[in-house]
CSV table of C-alpha atoms in Angstrom, one decimal:
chain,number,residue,atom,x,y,z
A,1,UNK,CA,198.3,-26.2,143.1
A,2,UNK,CA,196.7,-26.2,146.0
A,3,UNK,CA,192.5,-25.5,145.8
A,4,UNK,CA,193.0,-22.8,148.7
A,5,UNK,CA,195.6,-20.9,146.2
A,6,UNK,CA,193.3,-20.7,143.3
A,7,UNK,CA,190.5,-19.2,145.6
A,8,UNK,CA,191.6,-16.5,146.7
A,9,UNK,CA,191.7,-14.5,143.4
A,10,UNK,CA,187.6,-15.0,143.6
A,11,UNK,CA,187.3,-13.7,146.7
A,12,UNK,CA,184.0,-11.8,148.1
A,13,UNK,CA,180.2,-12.2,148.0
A,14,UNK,CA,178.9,-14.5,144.5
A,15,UNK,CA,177.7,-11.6,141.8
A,16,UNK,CA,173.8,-11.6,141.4
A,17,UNK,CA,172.8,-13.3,138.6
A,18,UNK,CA,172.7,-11.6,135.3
A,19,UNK,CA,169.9,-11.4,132.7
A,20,UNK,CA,170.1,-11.2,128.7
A,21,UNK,CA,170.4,-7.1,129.2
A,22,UNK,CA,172.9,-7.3,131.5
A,23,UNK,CA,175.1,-9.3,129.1
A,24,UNK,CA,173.8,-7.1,126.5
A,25,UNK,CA,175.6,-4.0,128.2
A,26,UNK,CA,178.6,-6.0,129.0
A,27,UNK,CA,178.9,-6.9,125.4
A,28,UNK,CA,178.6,-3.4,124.4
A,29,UNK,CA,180.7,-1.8,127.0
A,30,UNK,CA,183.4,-4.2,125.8
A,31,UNK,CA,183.5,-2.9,122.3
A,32,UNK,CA,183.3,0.2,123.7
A,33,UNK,CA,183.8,1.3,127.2
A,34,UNK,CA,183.7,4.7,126.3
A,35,UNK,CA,179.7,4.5,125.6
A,36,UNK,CA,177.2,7.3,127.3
A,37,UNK,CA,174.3,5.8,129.2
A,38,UNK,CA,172.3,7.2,126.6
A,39,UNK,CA,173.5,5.3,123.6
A,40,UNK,CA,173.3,1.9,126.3
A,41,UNK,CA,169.6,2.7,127.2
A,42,UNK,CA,169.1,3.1,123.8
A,43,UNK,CA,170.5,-0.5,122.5
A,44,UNK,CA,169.8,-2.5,124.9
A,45,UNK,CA,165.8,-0.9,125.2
A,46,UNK,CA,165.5,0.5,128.9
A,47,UNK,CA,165.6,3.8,130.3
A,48,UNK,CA,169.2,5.5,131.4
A,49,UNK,CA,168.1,5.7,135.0
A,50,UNK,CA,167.8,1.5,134.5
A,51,UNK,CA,171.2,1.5,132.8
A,52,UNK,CA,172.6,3.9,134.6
A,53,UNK,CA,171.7,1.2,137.7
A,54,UNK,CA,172.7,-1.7,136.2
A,55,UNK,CA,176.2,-0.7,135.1
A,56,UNK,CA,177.0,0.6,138.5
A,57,UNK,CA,175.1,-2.6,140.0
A,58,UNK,CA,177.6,-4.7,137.6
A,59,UNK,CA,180.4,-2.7,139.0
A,60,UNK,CA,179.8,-3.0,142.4
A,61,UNK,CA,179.4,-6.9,142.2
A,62,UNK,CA,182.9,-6.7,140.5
A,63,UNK,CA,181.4,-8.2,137.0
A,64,UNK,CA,183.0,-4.7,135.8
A,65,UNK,CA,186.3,-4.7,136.8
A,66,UNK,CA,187.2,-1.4,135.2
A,67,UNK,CA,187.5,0.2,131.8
A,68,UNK,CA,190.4,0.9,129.5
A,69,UNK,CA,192.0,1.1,126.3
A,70,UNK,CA,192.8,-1.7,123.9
A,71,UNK,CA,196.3,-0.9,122.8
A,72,UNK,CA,198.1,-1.4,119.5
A,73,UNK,CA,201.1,-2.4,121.2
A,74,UNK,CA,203.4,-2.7,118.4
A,75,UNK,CA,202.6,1.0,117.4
A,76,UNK,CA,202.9,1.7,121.2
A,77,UNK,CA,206.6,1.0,120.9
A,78,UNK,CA,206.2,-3.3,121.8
A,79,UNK,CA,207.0,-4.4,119.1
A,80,UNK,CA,207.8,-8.2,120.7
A,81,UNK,CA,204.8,-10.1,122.4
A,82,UNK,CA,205.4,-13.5,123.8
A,83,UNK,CA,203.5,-16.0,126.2
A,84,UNK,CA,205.7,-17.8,128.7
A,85,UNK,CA,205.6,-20.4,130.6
A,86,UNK,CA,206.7,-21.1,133.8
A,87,UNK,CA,206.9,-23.7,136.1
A,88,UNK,CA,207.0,-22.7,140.0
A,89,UNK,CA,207.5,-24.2,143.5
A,90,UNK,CA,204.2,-26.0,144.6
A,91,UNK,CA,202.2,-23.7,146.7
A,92,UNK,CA,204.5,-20.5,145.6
A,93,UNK,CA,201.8,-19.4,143.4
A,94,UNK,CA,200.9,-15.8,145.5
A,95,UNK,CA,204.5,-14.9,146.2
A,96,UNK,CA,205.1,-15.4,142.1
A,97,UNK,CA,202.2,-13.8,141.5
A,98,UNK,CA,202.9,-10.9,143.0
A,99,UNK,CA,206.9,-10.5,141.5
A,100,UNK,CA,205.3,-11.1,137.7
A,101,UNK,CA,202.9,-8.4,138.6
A,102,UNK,CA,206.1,-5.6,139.2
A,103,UNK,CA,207.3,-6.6,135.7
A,104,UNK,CA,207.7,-4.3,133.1
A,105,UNK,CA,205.6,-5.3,130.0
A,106,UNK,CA,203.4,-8.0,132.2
A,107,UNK,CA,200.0,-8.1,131.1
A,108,UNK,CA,198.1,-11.1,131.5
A,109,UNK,CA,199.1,-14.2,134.6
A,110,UNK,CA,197.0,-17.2,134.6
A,111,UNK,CA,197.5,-20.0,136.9
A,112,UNK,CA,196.8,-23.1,134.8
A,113,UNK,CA,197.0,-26.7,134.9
A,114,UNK,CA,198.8,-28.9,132.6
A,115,UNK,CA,202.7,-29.0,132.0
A,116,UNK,CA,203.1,-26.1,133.5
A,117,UNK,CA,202.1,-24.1,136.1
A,118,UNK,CA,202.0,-20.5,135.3
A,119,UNK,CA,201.3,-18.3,132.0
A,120,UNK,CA,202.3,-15.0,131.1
A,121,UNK,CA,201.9,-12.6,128.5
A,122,UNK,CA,204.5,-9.8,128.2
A,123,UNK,CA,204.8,-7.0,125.6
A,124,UNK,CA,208.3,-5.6,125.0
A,125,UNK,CA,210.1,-3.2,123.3
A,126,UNK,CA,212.2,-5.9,120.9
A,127,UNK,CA,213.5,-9.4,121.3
A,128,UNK,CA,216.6,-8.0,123.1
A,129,UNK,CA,214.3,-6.2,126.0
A,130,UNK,CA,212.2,-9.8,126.3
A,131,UNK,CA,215.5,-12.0,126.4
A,132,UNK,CA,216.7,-9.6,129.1
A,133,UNK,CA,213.0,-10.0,130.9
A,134,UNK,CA,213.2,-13.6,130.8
A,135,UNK,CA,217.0,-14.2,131.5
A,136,UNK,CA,217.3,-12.0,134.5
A,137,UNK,CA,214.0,-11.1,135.7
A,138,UNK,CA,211.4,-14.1,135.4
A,139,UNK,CA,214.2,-16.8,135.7
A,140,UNK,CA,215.9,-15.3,139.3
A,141,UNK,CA,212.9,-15.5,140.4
A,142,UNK,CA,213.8,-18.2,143.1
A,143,UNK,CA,210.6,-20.1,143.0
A,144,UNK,CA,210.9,-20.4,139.0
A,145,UNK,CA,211.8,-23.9,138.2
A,146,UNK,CA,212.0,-23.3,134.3
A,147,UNK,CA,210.1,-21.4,131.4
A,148,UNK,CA,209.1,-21.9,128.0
A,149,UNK,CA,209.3,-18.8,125.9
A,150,UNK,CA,206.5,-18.5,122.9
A,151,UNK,CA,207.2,-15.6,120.6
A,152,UNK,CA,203.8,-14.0,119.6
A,153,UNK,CA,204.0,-12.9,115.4
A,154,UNK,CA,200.6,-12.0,115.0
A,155,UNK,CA,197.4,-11.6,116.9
A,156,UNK,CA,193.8,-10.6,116.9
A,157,UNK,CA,191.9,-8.7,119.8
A,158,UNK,CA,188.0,-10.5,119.4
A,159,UNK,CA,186.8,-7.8,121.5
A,160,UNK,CA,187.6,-5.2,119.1
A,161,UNK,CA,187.1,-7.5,115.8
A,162,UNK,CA,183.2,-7.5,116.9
A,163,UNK,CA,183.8,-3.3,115.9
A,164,UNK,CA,185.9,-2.6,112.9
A,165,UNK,CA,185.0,0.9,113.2
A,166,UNK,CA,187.5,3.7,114.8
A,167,UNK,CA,186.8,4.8,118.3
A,168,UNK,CA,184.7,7.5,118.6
A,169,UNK,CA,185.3,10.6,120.9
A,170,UNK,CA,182.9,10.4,124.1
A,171,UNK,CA,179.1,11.5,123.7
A,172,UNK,CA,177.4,13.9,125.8
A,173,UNK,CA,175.0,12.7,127.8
């Protein structure tokens, strides 16, 4: 793949550098992204003006990206998870991007080296629904040279393993 390919998905300004309390807060608002200001001026030891800033700081460098839910996606009704691989055209990479991205069940792309070129992970309803992603969505995909399809039978989220505890409901500030 061609360097000029890769860049674009870190486009923009460099984010500013950040300090132990800034990964402190990351750290915490990925075990919880619900978390008040409060309860993150609290652990990481500064005021909620100061965290209040430095979250919105972190967001507006794009360090945040945005916050959601971590879903069980088995009791969501996806039950099958698999990783595939794909090999692709060289220097197709933003044109396949942007057709895995309108699949149903895409969650994660990653343009890798190696033996291959591309991989996904998809989260479908059963085996039958992820043989009918990969048969006749992924491989018409005209710059698709081949895939590799490996079924997922067990994972772990390590964001949510640092928390065994339930999620709580949101705190007033």
């Amino acid at each position: 793949m061609a360097a000029e390919q890769m860049a674009d998905a870190g486009a923009g300004p460099p984010a500013r550098r950040l300090d132990a309390i800034d990964r402190d807060i990351l750290r915490m608002l990925q075990t919880d992204g619900r978390a008040s200001i409060r309860s993150v001026a609290e652990r990481v030891h500064v005021s909620r003006a100061n965290a209040y800033a430095r979250i919105n700081r972190l967001i507006d460098d794009g360090v945040i990206r945005g916050f959601s839910a971590r879903v069980d996606h088995e009791r969501a009704g996806q039950g099958a998870s698999a990783y595939i691989t794909l090999k692709i055209v060289q220097n197709s990479w933003r044109t396949v991007r942007e057709r895995l991205q309108e699949l149903p069940g895409a969650a994660h792309i990653a343009l890798v080296s190696g033996d291959f070129d591309v991989l996904l992970l998809v989260h479908t309803a059963d085996n039958r629904a992820l043989r009918e992603l990969v048969l006749t969505k992924i491989q018409s995909i005209p710059e698709v040279l081949s895939t590799r399809t490996l079924l997922v039978f067990e994972e772990t989220d390590l964001n949510s393993a640092a928390s065994p505890q339930p999620p709580q409901p949101p705190q007033e500030l």
